[in-house]
Coordinates of N, CA and C in Angstrom, one line a residue:
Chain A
X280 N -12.3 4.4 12.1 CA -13.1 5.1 11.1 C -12.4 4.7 9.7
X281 N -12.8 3.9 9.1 CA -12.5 3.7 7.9 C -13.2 4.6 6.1
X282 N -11.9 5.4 6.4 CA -12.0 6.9 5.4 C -12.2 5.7 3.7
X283 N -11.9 4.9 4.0 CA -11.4 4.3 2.2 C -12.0 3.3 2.0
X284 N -13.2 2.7 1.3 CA -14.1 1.5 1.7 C -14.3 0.9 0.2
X285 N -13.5 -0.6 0.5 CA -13.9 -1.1 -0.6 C -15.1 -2.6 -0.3
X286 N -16.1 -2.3 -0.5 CA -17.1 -3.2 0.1 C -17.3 -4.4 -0.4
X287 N -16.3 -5.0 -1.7 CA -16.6 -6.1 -2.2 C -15.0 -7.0 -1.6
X288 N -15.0 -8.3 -0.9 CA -14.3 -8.6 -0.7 C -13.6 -9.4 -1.9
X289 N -14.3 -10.0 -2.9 CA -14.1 -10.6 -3.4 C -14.9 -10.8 -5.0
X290 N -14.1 -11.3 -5.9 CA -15.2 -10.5 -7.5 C -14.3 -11.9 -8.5
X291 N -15.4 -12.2 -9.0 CA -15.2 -14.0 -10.3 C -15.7 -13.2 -11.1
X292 N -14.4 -12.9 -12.4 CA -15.2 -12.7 -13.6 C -14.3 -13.3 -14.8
X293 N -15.1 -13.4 -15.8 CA -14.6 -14.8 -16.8 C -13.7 -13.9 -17.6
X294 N -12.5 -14.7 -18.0 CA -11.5 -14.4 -18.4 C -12.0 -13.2 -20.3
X295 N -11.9 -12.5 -20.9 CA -11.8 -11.8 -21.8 C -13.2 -10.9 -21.6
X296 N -13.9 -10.7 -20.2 CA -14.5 -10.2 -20.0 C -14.0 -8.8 -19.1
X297 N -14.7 -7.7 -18.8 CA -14.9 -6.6 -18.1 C -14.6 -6.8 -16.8
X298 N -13.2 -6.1 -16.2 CA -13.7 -6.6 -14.3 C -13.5 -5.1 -14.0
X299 N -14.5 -5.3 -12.8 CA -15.1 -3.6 -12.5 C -14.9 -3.8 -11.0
X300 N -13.9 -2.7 -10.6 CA -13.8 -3.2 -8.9 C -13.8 -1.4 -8.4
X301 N -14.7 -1.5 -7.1 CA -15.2 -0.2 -6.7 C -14.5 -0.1 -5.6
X302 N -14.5 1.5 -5.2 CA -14.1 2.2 -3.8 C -14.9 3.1 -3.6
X303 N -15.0 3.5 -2.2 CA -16.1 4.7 -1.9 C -15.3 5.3 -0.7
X304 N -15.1 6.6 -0.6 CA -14.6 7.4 0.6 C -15.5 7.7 1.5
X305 N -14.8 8.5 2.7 CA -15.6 9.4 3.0 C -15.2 10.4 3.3
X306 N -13.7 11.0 3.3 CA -13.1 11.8 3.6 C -12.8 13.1 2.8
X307 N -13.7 14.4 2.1 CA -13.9 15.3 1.3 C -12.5 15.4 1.2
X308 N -11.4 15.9 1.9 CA -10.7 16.7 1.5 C -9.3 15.8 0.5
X309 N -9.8 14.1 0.1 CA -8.8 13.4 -0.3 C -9.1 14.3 -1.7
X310 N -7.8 14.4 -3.0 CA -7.8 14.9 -3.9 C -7.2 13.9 -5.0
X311 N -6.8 13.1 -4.5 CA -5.3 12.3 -5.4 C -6.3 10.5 -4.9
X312 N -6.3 9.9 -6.4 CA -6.2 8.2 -5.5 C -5.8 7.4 -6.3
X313 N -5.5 6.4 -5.7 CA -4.4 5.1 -6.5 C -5.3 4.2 -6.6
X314 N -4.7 2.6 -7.7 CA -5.1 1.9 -7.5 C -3.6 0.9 -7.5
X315 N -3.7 0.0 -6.2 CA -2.6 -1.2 -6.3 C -3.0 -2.6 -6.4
X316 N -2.5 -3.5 -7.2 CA -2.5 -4.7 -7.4 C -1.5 -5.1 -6.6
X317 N -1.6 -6.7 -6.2 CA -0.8 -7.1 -4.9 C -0.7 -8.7 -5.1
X318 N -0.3 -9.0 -5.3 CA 0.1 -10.9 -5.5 C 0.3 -11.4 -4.2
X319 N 0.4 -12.6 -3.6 CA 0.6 -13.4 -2.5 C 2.2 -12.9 -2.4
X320 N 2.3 -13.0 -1.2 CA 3.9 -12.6 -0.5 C 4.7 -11.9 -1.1
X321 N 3.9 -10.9 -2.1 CA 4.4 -9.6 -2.7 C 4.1 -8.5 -2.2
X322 N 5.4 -7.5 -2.6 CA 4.9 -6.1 -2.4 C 3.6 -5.4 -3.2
X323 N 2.6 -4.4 -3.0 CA 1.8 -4.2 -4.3 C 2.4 -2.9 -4.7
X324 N 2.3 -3.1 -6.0 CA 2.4 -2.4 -7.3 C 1.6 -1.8 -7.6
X325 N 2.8 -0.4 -7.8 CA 1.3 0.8 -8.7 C 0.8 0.6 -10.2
X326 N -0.6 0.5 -10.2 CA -1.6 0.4 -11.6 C -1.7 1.7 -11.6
X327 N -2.4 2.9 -11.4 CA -3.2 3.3 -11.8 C -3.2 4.8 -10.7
X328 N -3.6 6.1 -11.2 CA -3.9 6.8 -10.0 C -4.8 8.4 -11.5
X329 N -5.8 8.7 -10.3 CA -6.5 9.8 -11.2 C -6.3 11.4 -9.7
X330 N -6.1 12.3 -10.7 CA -6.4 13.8 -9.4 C -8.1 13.8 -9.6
X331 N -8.2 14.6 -8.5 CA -9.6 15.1 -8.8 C -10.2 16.0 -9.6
X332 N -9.5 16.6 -10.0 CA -9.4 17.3 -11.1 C -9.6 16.6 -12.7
X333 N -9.8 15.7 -12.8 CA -10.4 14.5 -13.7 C -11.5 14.1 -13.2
X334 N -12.1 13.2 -14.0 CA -12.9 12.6 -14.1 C -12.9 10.8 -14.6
X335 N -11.6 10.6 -15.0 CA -11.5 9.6 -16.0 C -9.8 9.4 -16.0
X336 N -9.1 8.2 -16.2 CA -7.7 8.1 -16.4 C -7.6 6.8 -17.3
X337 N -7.4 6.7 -17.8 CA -6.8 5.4 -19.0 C -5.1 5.3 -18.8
X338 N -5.0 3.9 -19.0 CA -3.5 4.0 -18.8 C -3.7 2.0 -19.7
X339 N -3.8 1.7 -20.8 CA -4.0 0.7 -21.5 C -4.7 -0.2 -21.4
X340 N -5.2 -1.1 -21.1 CA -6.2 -1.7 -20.2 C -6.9 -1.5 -19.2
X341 N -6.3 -0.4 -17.9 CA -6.8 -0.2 -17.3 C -7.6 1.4 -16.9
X342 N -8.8 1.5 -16.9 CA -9.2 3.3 -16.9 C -9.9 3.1 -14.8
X343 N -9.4 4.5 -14.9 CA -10.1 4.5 -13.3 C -11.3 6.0 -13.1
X344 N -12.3 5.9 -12.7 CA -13.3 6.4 -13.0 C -13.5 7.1 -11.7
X345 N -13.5 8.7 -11.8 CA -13.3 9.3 -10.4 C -15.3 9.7 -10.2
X346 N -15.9 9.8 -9.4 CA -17.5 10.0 -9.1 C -17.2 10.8 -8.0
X347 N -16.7 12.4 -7.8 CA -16.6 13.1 -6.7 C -17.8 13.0 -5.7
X348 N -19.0 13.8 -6.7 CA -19.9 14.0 -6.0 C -20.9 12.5 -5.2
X349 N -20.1 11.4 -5.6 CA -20.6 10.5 -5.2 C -19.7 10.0 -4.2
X350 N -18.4 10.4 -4.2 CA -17.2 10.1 -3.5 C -16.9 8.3 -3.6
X351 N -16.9 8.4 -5.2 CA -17.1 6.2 -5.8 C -16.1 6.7 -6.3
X352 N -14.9 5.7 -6.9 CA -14.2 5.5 -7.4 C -14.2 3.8 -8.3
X353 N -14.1 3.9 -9.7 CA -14.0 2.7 -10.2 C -12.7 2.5 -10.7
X354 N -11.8 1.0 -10.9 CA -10.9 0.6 -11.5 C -11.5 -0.4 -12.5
X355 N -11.5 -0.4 -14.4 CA -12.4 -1.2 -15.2 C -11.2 -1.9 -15.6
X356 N -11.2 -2.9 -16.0 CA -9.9 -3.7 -16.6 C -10.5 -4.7 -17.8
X357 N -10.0 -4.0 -18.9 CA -11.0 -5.0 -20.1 C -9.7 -4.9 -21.1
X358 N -9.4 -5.9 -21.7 CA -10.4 -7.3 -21.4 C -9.4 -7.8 -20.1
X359 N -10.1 -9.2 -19.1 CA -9.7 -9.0 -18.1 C -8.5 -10.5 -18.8
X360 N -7.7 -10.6 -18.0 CA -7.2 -11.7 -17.8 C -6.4 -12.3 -17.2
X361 N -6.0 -13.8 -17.0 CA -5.5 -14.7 -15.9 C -4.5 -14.0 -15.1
X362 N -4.0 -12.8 -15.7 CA -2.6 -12.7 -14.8 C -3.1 -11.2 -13.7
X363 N -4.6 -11.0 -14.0 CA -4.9 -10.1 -13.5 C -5.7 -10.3 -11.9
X364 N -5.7 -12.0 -11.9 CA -6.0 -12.0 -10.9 C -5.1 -11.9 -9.7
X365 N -5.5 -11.0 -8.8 CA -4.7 -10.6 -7.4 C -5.4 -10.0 -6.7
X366 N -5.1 -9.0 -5.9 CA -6.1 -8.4 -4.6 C -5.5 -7.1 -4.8
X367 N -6.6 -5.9 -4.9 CA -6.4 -4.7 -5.1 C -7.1 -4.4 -4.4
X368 N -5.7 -3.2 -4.5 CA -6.2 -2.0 -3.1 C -6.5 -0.7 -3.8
X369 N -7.5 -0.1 -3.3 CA -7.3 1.8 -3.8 C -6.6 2.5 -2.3
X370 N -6.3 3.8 -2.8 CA -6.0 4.3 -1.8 C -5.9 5.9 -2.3
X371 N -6.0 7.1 -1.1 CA -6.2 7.9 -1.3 C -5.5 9.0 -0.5
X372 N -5.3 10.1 -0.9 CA -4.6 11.1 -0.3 C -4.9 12.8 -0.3
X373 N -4.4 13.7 0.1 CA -4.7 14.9 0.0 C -3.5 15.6 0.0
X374 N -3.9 17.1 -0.6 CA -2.4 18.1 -0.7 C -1.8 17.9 0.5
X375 N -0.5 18.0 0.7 CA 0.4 17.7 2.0 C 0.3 16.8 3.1
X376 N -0.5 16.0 2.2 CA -0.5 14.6 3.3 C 0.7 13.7 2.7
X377 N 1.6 12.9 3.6 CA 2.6 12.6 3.3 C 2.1 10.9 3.2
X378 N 0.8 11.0 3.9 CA 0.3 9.5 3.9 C -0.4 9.3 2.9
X379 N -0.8 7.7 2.7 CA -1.8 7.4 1.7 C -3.0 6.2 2.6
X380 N -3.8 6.7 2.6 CA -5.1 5.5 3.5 C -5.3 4.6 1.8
X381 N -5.8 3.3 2.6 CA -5.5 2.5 1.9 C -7.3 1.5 2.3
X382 N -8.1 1.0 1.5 CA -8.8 0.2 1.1 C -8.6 -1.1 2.2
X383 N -9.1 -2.4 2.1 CA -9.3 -3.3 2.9 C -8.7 -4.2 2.0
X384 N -9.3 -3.6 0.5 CA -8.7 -5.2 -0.7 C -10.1 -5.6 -1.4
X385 N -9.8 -5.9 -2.9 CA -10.7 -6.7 -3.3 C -9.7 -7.7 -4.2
X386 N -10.6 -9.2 -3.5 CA -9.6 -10.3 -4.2 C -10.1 -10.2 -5.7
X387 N -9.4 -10.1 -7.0 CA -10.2 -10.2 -8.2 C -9.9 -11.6 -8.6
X388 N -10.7 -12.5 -9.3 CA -10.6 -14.4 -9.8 C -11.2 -13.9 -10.9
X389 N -9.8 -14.3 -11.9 CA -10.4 -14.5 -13.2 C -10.7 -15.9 -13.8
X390 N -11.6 -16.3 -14.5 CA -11.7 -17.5 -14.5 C -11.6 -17.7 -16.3
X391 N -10.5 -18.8 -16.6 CA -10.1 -19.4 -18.0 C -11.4 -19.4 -18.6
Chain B
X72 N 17.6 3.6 -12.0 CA 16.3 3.3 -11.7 C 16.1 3.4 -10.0
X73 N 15.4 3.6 -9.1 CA 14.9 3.1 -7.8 C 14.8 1.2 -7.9
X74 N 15.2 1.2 -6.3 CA 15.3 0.2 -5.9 C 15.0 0.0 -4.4
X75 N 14.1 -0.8 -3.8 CA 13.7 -1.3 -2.5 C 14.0 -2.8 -2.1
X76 N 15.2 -2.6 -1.4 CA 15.2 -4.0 -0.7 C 14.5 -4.2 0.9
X77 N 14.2 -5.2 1.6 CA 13.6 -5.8 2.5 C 14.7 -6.7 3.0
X78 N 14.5 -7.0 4.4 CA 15.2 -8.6 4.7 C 15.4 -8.8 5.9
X79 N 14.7 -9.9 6.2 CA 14.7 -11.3 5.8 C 13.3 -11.3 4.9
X80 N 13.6 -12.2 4.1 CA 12.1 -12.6 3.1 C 11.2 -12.9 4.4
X81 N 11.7 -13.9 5.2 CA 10.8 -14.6 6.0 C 11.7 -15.4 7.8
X82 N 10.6 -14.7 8.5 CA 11.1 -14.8 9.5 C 9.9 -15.2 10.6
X83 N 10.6 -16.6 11.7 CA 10.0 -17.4 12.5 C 10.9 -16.8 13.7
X84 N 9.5 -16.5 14.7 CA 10.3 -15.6 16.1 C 9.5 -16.3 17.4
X85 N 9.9 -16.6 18.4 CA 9.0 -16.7 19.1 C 9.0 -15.4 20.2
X86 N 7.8 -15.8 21.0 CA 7.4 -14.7 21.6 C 8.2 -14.3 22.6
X87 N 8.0 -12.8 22.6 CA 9.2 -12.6 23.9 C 10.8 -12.0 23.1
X88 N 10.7 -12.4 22.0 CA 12.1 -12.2 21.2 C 12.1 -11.4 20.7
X89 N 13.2 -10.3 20.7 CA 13.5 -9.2 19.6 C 13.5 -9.6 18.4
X90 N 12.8 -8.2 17.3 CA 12.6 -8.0 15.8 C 13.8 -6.9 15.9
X91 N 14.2 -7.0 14.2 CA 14.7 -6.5 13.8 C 14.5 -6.4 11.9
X92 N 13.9 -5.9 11.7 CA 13.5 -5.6 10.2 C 14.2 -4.5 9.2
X93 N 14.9 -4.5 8.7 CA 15.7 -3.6 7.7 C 15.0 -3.2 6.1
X94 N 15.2 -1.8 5.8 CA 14.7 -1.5 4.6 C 15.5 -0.8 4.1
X95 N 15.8 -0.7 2.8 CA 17.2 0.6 2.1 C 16.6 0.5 0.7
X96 N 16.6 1.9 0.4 CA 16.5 2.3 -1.1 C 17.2 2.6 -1.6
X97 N 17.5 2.3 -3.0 CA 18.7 2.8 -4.2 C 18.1 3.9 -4.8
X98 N 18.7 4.8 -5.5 CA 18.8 5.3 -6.4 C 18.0 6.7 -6.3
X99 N 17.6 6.9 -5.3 CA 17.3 8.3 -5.0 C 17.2 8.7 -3.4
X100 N 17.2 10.1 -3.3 CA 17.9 10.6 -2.0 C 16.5 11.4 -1.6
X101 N 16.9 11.5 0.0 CA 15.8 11.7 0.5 C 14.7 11.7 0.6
X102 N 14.1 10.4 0.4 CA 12.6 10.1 0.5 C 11.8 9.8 1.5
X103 N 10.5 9.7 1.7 CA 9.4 9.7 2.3 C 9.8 7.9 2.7
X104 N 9.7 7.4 4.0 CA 10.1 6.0 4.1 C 9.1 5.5 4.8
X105 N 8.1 4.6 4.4 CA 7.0 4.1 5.3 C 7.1 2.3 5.9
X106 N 6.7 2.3 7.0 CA 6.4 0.7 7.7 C 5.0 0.5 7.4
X107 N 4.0 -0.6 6.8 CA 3.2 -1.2 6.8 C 3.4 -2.6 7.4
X108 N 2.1 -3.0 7.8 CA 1.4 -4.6 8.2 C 0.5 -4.7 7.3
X109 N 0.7 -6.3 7.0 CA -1.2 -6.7 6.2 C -0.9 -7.9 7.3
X110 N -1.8 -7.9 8.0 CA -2.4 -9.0 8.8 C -3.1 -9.8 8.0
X111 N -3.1 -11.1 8.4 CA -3.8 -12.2 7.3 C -5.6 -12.0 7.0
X112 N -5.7 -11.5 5.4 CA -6.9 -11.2 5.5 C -7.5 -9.7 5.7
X113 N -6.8 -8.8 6.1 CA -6.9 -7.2 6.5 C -5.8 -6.4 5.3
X114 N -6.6 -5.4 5.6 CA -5.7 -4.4 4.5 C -4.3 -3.7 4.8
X115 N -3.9 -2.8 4.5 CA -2.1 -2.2 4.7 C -2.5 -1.3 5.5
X116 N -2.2 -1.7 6.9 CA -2.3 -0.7 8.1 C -0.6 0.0 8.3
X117 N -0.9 1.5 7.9 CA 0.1 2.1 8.4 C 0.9 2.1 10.0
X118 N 1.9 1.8 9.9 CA 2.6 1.6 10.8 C 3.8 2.7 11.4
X119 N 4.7 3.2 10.9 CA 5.3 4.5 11.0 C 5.7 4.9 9.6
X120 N 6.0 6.6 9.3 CA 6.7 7.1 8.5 C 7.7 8.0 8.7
X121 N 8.4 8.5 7.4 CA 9.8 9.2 8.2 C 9.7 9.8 6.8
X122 N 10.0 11.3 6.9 CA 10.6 12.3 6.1 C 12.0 12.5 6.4
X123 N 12.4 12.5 7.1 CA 14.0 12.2 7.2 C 14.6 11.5 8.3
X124 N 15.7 12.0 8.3 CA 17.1 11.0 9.1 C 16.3 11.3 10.9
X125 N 16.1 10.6 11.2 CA 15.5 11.1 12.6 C 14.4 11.2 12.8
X126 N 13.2 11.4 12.3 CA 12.1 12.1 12.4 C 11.3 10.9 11.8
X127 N 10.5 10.4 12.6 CA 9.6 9.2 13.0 C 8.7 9.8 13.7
X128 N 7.2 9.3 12.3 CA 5.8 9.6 12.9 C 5.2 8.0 13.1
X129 N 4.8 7.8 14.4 CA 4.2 6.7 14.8 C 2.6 7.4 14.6
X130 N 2.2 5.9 13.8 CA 0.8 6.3 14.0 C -0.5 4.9 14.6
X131 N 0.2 4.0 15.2 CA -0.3 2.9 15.8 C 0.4 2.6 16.8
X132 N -0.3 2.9 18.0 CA 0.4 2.6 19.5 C 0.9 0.9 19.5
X133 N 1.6 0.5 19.4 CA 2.0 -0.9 20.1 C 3.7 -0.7 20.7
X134 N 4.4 -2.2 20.3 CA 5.7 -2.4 20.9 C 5.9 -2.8 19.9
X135 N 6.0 -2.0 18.8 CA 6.9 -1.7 17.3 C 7.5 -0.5 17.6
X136 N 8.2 -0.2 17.3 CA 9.5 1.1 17.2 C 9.6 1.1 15.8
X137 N 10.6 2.5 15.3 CA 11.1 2.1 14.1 C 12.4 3.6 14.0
X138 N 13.2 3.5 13.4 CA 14.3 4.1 13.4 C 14.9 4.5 11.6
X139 N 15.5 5.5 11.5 CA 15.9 5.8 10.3 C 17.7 6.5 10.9
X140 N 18.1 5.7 11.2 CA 19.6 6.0 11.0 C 20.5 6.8 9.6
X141 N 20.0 6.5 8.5 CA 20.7 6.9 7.3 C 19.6 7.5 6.6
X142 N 19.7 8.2 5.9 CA 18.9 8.9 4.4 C 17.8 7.7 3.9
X143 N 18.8 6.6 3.7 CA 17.8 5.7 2.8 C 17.6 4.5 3.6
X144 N 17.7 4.4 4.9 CA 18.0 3.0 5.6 C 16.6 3.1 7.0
X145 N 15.7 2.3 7.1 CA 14.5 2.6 7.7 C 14.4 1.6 8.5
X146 N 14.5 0.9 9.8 CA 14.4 -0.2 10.6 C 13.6 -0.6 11.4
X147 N 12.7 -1.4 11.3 CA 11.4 -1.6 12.4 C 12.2 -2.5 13.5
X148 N 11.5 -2.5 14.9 CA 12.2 -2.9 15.9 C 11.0 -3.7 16.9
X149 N 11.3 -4.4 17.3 CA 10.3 -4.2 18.6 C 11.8 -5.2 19.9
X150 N 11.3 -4.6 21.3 CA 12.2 -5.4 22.2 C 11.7 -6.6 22.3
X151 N 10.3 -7.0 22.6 CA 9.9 -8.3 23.1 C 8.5 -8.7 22.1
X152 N 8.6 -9.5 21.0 CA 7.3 -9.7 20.2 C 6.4 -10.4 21.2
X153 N 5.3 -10.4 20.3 CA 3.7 -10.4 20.9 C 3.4 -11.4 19.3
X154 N 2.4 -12.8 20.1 CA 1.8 -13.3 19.0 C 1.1 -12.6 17.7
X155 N 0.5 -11.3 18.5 CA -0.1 -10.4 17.6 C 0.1 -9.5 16.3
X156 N 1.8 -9.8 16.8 CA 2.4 -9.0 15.8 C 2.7 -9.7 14.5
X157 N 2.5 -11.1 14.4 CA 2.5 -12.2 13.0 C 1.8 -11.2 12.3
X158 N 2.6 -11.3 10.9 CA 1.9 -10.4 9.7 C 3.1 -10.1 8.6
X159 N 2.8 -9.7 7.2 CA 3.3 -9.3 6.2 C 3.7 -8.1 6.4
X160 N 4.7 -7.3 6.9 CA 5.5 -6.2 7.0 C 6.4 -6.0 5.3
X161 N 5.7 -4.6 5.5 CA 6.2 -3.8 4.1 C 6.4 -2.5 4.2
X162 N 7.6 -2.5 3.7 CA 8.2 -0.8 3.5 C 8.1 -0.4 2.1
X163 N 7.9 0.8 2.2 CA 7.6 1.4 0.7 C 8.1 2.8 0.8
X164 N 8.8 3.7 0.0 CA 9.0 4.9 -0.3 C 8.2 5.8 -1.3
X165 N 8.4 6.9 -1.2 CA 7.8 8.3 -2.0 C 8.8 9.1 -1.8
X166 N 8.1 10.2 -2.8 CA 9.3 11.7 -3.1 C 8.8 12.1 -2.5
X167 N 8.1 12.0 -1.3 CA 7.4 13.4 -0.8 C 6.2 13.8 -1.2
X168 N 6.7 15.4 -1.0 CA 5.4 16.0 -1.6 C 5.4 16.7 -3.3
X169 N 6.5 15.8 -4.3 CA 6.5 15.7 -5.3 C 5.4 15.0 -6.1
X170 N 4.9 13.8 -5.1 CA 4.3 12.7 -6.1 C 2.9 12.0 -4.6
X171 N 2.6 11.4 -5.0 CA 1.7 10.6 -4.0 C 1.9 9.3 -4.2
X172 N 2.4 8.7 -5.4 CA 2.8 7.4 -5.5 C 4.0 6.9 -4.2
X173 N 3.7 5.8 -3.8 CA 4.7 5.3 -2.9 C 4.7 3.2 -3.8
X174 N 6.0 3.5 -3.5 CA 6.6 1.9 -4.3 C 7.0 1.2 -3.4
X175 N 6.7 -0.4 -2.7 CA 6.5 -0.5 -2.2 C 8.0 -1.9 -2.2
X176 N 8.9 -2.3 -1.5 CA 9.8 -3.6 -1.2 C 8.5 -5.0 -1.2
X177 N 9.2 -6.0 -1.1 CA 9.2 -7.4 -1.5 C 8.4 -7.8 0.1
X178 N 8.2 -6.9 1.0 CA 7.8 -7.9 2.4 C 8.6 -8.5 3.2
X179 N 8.3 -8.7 4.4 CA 8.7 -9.6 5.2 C 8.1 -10.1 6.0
X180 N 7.4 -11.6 5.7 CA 6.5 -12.6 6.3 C 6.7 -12.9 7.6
X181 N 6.3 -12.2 8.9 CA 6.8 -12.6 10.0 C 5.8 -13.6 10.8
X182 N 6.1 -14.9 11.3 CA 5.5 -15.6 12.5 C 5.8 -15.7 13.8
X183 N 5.4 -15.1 14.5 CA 5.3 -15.3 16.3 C 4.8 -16.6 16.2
X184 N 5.4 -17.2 17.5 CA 4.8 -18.8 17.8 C 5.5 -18.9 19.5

């Protein structure tokens, strides 16, 4: 059962443009979610994380867009660029869960 | 600052042969210590976690083990590998239930053959 669903495997967007990469749950009681970027034969790194208690997080370039009632989550990255291409994961969690479920990946290609 | 080492970067096993994977964090005490896989092409399948010295939650049945001998020292194991088990192994830590961020070590590219 896959609680954390990111349905695009893969996303080409031209370099000083907008890149918009989605998640969708299904699990109500997540409250907390991340977003990680992840390079080839690297560990991934934290970008980004919003509570539910928001709606919206900015953090310089990148804002993450929480849609409860839709249970969507967006990560927007503008303007986009070369070093941003990598494979991101969301991931999500709840009060006293020690774990974090984690997304499939979306590869992002930024193109010069 | 925190720190996560891994090691070996990269490791060629054949089948049938014991693993041994090591993980140690610097700079802060008692943390949340997790085992991950990314299989080629698949996302970060949790593997085990540990809230402390001893206390190992397996949450994927195979012939992976994993052990936490010290505070900051986390060890995946298995007796006899399986082709199946090729994959990106990554350890990552958290404060618990202070934070939900978990930071994750460098990997370790493993091949069965």
């Amino acid at each position: 059962d896959q609680q954390v669903k990111q349905n695009s495997p893969s996303l080409s967007v031209q370099e000083g443009r907008i890149s918009i990469l989605n998640c969708d749950y299904t699990n109500s009681m997540f409250d907390y979610f991340l977003w990680y970027k992840k390079y080839p034969a690297e560990g991934p790194t934290f970008l980004i994380s919003i509570s539910s208690i928001k709606d919206k997080n900015e953090d310089g370039r990148f804002t993450v867009f929480l849609n409860k009632s839709a249970k969507h989550l967006s990560l927007h990255i503008v303007p986009s660029q070369p070093g941003d291409s990598a494979v991101y994961f969301c991931a999500a969690s709840h009060f006293g869960n020690e774990k974090l479920t984690f997304g499939t990946g979306t590869r992002l290609t930024i193109i010069p | 600052s925190q720190t996560i080492h891994q090691w070996p970067a990269t490791l060629v096993q054949p089948v049938g042969s014991p693993l041994s994977l090591e993980c140690t964090v610097e700079g802060t005490s008692n943390p949340n210590l997790y085992w991950y896989r990314q299989a080629a092409g698949r996302g970060l399948q949790l593997l085990f976690y540990s809230v402390g010295i001893g206390q190992i939650s397996s949450e994927v049945p195979q012939n992976l083990s994993a052990s936490r001998p010290q505070d900051r020292q986390f060890i995946l194991s298995s007796k006899k590998l399986l082709l199946s088990d090729s994959g990106f192994y990554l350890c990552a830590w958290s404060m618990g239930t202070a934070t939900y961020e978990q930071y994750f070590g460098p990997g370790t590219r493993l091949t069965v053959t």
